[in-house]
Coordinates of C-alpha atoms in Angstrom, one line a residue:
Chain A
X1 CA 26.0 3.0 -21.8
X2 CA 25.8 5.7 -19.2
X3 CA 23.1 4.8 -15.9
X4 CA 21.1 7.5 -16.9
X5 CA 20.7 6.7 -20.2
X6 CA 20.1 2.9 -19.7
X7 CA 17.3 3.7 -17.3
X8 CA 15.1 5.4 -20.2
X9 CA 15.4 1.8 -21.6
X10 CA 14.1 0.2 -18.6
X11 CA 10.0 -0.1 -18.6
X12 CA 7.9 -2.6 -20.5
X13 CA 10.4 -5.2 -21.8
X14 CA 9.2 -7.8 -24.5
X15 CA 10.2 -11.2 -24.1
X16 CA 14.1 -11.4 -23.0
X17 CA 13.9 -8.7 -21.1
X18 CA 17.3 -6.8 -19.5
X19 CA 19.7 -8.4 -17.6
X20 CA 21.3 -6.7 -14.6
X21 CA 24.9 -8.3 -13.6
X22 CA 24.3 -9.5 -9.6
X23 CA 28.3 -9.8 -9.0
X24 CA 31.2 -8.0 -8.9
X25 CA 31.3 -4.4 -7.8
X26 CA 28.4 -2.9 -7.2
X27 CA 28.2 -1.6 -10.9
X28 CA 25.6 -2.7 -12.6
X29 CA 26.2 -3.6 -16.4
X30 CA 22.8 -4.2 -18.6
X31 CA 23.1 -7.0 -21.0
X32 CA 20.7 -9.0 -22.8
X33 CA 18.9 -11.9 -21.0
X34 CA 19.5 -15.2 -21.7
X35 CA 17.1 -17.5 -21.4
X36 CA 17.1 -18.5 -17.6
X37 CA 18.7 -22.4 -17.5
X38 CA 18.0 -23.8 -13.6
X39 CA 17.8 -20.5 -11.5
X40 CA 15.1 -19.5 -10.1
X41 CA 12.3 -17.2 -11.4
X42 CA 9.0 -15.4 -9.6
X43 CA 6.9 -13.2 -10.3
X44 CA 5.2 -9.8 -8.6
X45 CA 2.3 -8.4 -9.0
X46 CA 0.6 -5.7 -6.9
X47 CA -2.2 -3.4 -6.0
X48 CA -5.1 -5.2 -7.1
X49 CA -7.8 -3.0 -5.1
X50 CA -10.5 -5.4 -5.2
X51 CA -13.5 -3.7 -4.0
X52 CA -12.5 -0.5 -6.3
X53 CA -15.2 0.1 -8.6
X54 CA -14.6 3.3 -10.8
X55 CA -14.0 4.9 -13.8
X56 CA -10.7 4.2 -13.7
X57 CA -11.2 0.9 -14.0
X58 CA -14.6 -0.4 -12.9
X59 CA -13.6 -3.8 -13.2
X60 CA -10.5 -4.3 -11.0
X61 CA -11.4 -8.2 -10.5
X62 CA -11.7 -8.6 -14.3
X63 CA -7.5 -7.3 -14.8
X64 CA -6.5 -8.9 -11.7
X65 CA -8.2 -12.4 -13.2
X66 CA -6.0 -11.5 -16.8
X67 CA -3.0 -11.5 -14.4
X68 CA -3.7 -14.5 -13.0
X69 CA -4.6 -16.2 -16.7
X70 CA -0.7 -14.4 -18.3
X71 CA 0.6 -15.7 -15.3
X72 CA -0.1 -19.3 -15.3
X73 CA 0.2 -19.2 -18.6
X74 CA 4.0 -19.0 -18.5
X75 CA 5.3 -21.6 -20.2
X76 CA 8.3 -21.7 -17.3
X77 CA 6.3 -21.3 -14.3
X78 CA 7.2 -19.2 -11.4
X79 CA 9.0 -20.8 -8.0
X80 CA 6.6 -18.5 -5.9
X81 CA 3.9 -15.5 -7.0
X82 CA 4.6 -12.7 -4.4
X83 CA 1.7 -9.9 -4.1
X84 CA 3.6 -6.6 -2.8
X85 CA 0.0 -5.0 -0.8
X86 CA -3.1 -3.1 -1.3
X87 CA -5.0 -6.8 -2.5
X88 CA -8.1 -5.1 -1.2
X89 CA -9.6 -1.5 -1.4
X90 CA -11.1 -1.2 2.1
X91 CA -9.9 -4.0 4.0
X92 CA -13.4 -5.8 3.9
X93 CA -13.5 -9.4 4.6
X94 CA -15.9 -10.1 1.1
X95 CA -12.8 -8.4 -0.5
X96 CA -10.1 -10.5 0.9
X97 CA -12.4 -13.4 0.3
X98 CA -13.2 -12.5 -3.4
X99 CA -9.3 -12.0 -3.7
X100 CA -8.2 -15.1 -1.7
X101 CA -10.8 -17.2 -4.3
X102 CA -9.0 -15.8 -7.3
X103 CA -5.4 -15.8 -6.4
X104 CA -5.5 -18.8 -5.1
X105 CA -6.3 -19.9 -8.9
X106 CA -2.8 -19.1 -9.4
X107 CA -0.5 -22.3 -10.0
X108 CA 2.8 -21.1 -7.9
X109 CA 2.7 -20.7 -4.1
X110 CA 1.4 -17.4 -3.6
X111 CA 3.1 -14.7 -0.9
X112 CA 1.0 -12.2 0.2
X113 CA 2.4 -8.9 2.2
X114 CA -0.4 -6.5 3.2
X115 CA -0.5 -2.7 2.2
X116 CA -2.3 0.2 4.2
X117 CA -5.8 -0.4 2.4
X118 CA -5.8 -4.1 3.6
X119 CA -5.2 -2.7 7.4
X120 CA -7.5 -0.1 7.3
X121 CA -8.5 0.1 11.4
X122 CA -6.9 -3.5 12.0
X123 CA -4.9 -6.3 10.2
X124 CA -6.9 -8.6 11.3
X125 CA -9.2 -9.2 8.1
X126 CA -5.4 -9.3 6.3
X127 CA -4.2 -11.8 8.6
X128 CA -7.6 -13.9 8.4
X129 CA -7.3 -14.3 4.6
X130 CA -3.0 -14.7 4.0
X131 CA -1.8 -15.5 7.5
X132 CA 1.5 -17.7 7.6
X133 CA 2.5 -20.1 9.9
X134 CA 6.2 -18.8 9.5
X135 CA 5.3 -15.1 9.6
X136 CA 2.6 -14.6 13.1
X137 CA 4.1 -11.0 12.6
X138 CA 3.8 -10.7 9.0
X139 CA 7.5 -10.4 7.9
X140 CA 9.9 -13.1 7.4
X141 CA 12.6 -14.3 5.4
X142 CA 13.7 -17.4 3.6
X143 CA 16.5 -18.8 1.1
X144 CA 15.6 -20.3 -2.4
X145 CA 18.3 -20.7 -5.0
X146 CA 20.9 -19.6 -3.3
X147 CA 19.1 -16.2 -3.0
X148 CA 18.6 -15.0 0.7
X149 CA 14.7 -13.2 0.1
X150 CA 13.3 -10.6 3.0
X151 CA 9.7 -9.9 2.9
X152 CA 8.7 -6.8 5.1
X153 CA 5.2 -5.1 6.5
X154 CA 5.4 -1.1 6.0
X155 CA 1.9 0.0 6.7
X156 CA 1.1 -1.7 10.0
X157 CA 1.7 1.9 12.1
X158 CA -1.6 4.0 11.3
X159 CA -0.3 7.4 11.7
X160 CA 2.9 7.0 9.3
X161 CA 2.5 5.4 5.9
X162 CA 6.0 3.6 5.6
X163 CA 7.4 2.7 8.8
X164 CA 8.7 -0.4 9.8
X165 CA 9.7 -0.1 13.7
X166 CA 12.0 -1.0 16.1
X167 CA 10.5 -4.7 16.6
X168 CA 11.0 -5.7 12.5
X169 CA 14.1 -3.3 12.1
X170 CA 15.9 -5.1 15.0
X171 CA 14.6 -8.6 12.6
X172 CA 16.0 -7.0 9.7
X173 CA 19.5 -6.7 11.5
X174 CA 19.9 -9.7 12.9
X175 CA 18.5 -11.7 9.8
X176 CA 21.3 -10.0 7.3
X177 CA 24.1 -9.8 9.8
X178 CA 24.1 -14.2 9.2
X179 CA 24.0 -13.6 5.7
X180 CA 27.5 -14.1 3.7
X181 CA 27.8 -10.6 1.2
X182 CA 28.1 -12.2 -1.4
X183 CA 24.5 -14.1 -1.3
X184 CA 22.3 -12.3 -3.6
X185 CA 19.3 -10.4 -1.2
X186 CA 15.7 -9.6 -2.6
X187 CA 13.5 -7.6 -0.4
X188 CA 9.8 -6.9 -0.6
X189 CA 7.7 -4.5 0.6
X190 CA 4.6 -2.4 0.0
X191 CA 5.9 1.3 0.5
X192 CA 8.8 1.6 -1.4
X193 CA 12.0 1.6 0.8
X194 CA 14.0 5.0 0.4
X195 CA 12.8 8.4 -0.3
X196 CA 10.9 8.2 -3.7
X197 CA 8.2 11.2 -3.5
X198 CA 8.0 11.9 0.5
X199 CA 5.3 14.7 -0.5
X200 CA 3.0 11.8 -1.3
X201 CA 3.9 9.7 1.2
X202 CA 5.9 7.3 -0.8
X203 CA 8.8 6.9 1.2
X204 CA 9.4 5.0 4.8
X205 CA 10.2 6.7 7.8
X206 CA 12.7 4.5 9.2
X207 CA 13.9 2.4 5.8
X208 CA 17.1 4.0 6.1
X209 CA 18.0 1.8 8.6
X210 CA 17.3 -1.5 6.6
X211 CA 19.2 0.2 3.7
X212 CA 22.5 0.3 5.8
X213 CA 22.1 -3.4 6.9
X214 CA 22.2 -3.9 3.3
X215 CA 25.0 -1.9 2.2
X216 CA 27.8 -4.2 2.4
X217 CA 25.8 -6.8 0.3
X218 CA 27.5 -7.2 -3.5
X219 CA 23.8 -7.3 -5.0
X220 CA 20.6 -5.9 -3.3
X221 CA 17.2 -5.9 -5.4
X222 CA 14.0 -4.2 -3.5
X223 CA 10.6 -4.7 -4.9
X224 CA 7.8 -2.8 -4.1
X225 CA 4.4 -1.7 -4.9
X226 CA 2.4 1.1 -3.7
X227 CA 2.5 3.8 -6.6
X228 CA 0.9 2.1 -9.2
X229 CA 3.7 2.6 -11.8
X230 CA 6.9 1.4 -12.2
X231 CA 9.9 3.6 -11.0
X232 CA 13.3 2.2 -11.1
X233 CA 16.5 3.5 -9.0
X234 CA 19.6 2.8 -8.0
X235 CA 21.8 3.2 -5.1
X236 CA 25.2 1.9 -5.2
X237 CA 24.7 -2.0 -4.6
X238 CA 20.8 -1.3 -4.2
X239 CA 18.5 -1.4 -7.0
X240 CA 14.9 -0.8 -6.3
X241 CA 11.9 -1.3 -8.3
X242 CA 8.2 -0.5 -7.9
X243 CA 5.8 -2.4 -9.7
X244 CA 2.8 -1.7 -12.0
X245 CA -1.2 -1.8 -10.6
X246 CA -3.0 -4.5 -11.8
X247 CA -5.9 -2.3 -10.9
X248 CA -4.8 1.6 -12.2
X249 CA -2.4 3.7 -12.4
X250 CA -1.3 7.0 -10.3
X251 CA 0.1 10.3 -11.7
X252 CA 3.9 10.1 -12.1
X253 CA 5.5 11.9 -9.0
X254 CA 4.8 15.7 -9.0
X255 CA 3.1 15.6 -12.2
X256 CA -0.4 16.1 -10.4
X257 CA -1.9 18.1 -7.2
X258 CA -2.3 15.0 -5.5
X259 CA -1.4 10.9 -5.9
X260 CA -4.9 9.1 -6.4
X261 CA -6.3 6.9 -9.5
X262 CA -5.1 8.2 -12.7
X263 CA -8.0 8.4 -15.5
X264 CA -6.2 7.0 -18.8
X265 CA -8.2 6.4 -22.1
X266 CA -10.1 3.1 -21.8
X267 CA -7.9 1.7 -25.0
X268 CA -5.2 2.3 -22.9
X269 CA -6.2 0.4 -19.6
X270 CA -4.3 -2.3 -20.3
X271 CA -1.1 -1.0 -21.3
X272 CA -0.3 0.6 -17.5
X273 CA -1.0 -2.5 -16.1
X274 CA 0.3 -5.8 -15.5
X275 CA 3.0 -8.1 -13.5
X276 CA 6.5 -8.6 -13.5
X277 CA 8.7 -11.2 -14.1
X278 CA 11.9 -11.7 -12.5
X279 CA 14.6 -14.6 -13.4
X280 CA 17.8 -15.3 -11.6
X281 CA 20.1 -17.5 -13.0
X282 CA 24.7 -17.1 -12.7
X283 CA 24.3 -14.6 -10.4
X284 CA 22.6 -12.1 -12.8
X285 CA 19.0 -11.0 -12.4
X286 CA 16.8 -10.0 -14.9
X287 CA 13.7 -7.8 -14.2
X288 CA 11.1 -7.6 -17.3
X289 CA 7.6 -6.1 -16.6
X290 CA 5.0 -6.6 -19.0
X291 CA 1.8 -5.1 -19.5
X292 CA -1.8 -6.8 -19.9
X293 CA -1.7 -5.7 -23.2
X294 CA -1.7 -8.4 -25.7
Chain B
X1 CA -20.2 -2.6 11.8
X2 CA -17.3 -1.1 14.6
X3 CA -17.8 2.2 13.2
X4 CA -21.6 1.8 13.3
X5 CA -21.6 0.3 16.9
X6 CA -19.6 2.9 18.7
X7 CA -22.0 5.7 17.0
X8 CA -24.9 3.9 18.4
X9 CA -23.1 3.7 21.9
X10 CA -22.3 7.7 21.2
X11 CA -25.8 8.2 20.3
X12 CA -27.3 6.2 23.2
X13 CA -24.5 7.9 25.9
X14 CA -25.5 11.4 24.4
X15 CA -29.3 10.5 24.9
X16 CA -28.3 9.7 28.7
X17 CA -26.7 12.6 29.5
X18 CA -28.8 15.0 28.1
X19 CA -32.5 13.6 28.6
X20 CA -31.7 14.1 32.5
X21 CA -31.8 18.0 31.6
X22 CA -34.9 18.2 29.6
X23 CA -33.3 19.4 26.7
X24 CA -33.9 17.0 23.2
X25 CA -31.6 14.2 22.7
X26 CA -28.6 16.5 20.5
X27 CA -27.8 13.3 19.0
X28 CA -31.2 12.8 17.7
X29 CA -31.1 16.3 15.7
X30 CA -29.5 16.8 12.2
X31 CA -25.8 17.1 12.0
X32 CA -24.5 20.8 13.0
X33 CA -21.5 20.4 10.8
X34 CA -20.3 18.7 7.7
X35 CA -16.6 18.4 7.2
X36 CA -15.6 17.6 3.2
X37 CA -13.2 15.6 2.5
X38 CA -11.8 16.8 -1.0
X39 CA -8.1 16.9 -3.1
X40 CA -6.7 14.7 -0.3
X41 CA -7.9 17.3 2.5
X42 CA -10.7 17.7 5.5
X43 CA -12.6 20.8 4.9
X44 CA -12.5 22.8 7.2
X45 CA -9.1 22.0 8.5
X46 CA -10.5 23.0 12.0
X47 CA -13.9 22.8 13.0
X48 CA -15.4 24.1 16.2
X49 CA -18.8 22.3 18.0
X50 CA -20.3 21.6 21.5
X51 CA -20.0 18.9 22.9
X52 CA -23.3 16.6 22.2
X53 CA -23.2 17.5 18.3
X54 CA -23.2 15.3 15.8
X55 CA -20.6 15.9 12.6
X56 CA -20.6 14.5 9.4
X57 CA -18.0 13.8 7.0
X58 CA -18.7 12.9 3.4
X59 CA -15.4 11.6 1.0
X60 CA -15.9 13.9 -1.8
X61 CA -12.8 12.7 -3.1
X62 CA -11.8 10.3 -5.8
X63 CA -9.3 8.4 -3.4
X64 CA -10.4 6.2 -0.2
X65 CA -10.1 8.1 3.0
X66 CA -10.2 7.7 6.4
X67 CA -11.3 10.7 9.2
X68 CA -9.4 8.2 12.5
X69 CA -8.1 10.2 15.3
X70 CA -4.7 9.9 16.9
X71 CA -6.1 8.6 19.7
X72 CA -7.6 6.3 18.1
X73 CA -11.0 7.5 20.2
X74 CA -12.8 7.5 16.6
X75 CA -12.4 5.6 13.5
X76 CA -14.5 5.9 10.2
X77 CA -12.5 3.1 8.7
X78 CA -12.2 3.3 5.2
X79 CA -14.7 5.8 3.6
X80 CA -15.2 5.3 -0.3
X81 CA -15.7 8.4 -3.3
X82 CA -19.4 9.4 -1.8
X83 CA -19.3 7.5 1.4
X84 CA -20.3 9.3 4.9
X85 CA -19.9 9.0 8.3
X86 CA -21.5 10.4 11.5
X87 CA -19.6 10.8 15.1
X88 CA -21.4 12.7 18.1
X89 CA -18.5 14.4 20.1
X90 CA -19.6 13.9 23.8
X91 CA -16.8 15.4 25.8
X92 CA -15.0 18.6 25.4
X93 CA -11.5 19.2 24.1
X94 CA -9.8 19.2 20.9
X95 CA -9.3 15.7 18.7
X96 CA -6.7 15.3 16.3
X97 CA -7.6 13.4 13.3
X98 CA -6.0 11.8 10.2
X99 CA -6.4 9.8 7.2
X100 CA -4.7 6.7 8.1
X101 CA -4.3 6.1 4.0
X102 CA -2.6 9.0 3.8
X103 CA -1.4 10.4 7.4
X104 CA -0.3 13.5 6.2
X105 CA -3.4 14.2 5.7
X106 CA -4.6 16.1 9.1
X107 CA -7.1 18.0 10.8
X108 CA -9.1 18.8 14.5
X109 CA -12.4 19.4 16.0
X110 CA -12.5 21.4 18.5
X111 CA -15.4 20.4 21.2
X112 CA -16.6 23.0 23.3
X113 CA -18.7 22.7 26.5
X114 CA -22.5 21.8 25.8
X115 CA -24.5 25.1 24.4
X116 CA -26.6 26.0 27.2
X117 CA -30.5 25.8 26.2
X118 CA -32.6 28.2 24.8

C-alpha cells in the first residue's frame, strides 16, 4: 500500500487499531495490531478547555468527564495518561482546580504539559495545579519499556506560539545525544512540532532543531495537540500525530478564514471528539484514536 | 485581578497628573475609543489618542483573545467571546500589542501628547 493511500485509512480506528513497524529502515509498514502482550500502552488526550462555555459545546467538563469514564474503563489500563495542553480556557485557577479534581479521577498517573491558554500572562496558575518535582521547568524526559519518552513546553514565549528556546533546545540535545538509535523516542508537545499550517500559527519556530536531533533515531513518534483534530504526517523516521479535542473541534487547515471552534451538528459532538490510545509492544507501535461516540 | 489592579493604579496616576491642572480627571470620563476585536483581528489595526485617554477593547470574536503589549507594559489577560477591557494610556508614544493566543495577531496605539484644554 502506497503512504498516501494508507494515510486516508488512518483516523478513527475500532478496536485493533493499525500497527506502524518501529524497526528497521525508517519505512513504515501498516499491519494489523495484535493484541499488545507485555509492552507498554498510554493514552493522550488533549484540549479540554475547561472554562469554555459555548455553543460549540457548552459543556466541555461534561466530555472531558466521558473521557475520563472510556478511559478508566479500559479493560488494559494505561502505564501513564499524558494531557498534551490547553486543560484550561483562560488560565484561571477555578479552572485548573475544576480540571485538577476531575483528572485526577483518572486511574493511571497522569502527565500534564501546559498549552498557551493555560499560560495566559504567567505559568504560574499551570505550575500551581500540575507542577513536577522532576520537571521545575516544565519539560523532562524519562524511560519506560524500553522506550526513551521526551515531553516538551511550546507556548511558554508570549509573543510566538510554538517556540521552544535555546534553554530546552540545548535539553533536547544533550538528552538524545545519550540515547542509543535504536531506542524507540516518543515526544510530546502542545504545538505540533514541524510546519503543519504556519498561517494559523500551528507550527514551532525553532522545532526544526529538535527534529534534527532526532533524525538519526530508527523510530520517532511526536504527539501533539493544539488543533483540535487529528492530522497525521510523516517524515522519514518521524511520524507525528495531533490529537482530537475533548472539548471541539477546529476547521481543517485552510478550509476556513480563521482557526477557532468549529460549530458541528449537536448529533455529531461526539464523533470529533475523544482520546487516543497508543500500545507498544516488539518494537511496533500502534496508534488507534477513538471518538466519544459510543 | 492584575489586569484590574494596574487600571486602578492607571486611573489613580492619571487623576494625579491631571487634577494639578484643573482639568477633569481624563480617566474618569467615558472611553474615547473602542478597538474590536473580530475574525482574529484588532479593529482598527492602528488607533491614535492622547495621552490620559482611556480605550476600550471588547472580544467580539468567537475565539479567546488577548490585547498584551510587547513590552509587556499592558496585559488584558485572557478576554472571552463578549469580554472587555479598559487601559488609560498615560505617557506618549506608540505601544505595540498582540494577542498572546495568537501572536500573529497584531496591532498599535499610538499616544499622543495630552489634548490641551478647552
Amino acid at each position: 500500500m502506497k503512504r498516501d493511500d494508507f494515510l486516508k485509512h488512518v483516523g478513527w480506528t475500532g478496536a485493533g487499531g493499525i500497527a506502524w513497524s518501529l524497526s528497521g529502515t525508517g519505512l513504515f509498514t501498516a499491519q494489523r495490531a495484535q493484541a499488545a502482550e507485555g509492552g507498554l500502552s498510554f493514552v493522550q488526550i488533549s484540549d479540554s478547555h475547561i472554562g469554555f462555555a459555548r455553543p460549540e459545546n457548552p459543556d466541555v467538563a461534561g466530555t472531558l468527564q466521558k473521557t475520563i469514564d472510556a478511559i478508566n474503563a479500559l479493560p488494559l489500563q494505561p502505564s501513564f495518561v499524558v494531557h498534551t495542553g490547553d486543560v484550561t480556557h483562560l488560565s484561571k485557577p477555578a479552572q485548573f482546580d475544576a480540571a485538577k479534581q476531575m483528572l485526577s479521577t483518572l486511574k493511571a498517573p497522569l502527565i500534564v504539559i501546559p498549552g498557551e491558554h493555560d499560560v495566559i500572562g504567567t505559568p504560574q496558575a499551570f505550575f500551581s495545579a500540575f507542577r513536577r518535582g522532576d520537571a521545575p521547568n516544565g519539560w523532562f524526559s524519562w524511560d519506560q519499556g524500553g522506550v526513551h519518552f521526551l515531553t516538551l513546553v511550546n507556548v511558554f514565549n508570549f509573543e510566538i506560539d510554538g517556540k521552544l528556546g535555546t534553554e530546552q533546545l540545548d535539553f533536547v540535545k544533550n538528552d538524545l545525544a545519550a540515547q542509543k538509535s535504536s531506542t524507540p523516542i516518543v515526544v510530546f508537545a502542545h504545538v505540533p512540532l514541524y510546519a503543519l499550517f504556519p498561517p494559523w500559527g500551528w507550527t514551532t519556530e525553532d522545532g526544526s532543531t529538535v527534529l534534527a536531533a532526532l533524525r538519526r533515531f530508527d523510530a520517532v513518534t511526536v504527539l501533539t495537540g493544539h488543533i483540535h483534530q487529528i492530522v497525521q504526517h510523516t517524515d522519514g523516521n518521524i511520524r507525528f500525530a495531533t490529537a482530537a479535542s475533548t472539548a471541539y473541534p477546529q476547521p481543517a487547515p485552510g478550509t476556513a478564514d480563521k482557526p477557532g471552534p468549529l460549530k458541528v451538528p449537536d448529533s455529531r459532538l461526539l464523533s470529533v471528539l475523544g482520546y487516543r490510545s497508543v500500545e507498544i509492544a516488539h518494537n511496533a507501535a500502534t496508534i488507534s484514536d477513538r471518538s466519544l461516540q459510543t | 485581578m492584575k489586569a484590574l489592579l494596574s487600571g486602578l493604579q492607571a486611573i489613580l496616576l492619571a487623576f494625579a497628573l491631571t487634577s494639578a491642572a484643573g482639568a477633569a480627571p481624563p480617566s474618569l470620563l467615558p472611553a474615547v475609543a473602542t478597538v474590536h476585536i473580530k475574525d482574529f483581528k484588532y479593529n482598527p489595526p492602528a488607533l491614535t489618542v492622547h495621552a490620559g485617554d482611556r480605550v476600550t477593547f471588547v472580544n467580539d470574536d468567537d475565539e479567546a483573545h488577548t490585547v498584551t503589549a510587547s513590552d509587556k507594559s499592558f496585559d488584558s489577560e485572557g478576554l472571552d467571546t463578549n469580554g472587555t477591557w479598559q487601559h488609560v494610556f498615560i505617557k506618549s508614544g506608540t505601544y505595540h500589542y498582540l494577542c498572546e493566543l495568537h501572536p500573529y495577531m497584531k496591532a498599535t496605539v499610538i499616544v499622543l501628547p495630552a489634548a490641551p484644554a478647552k
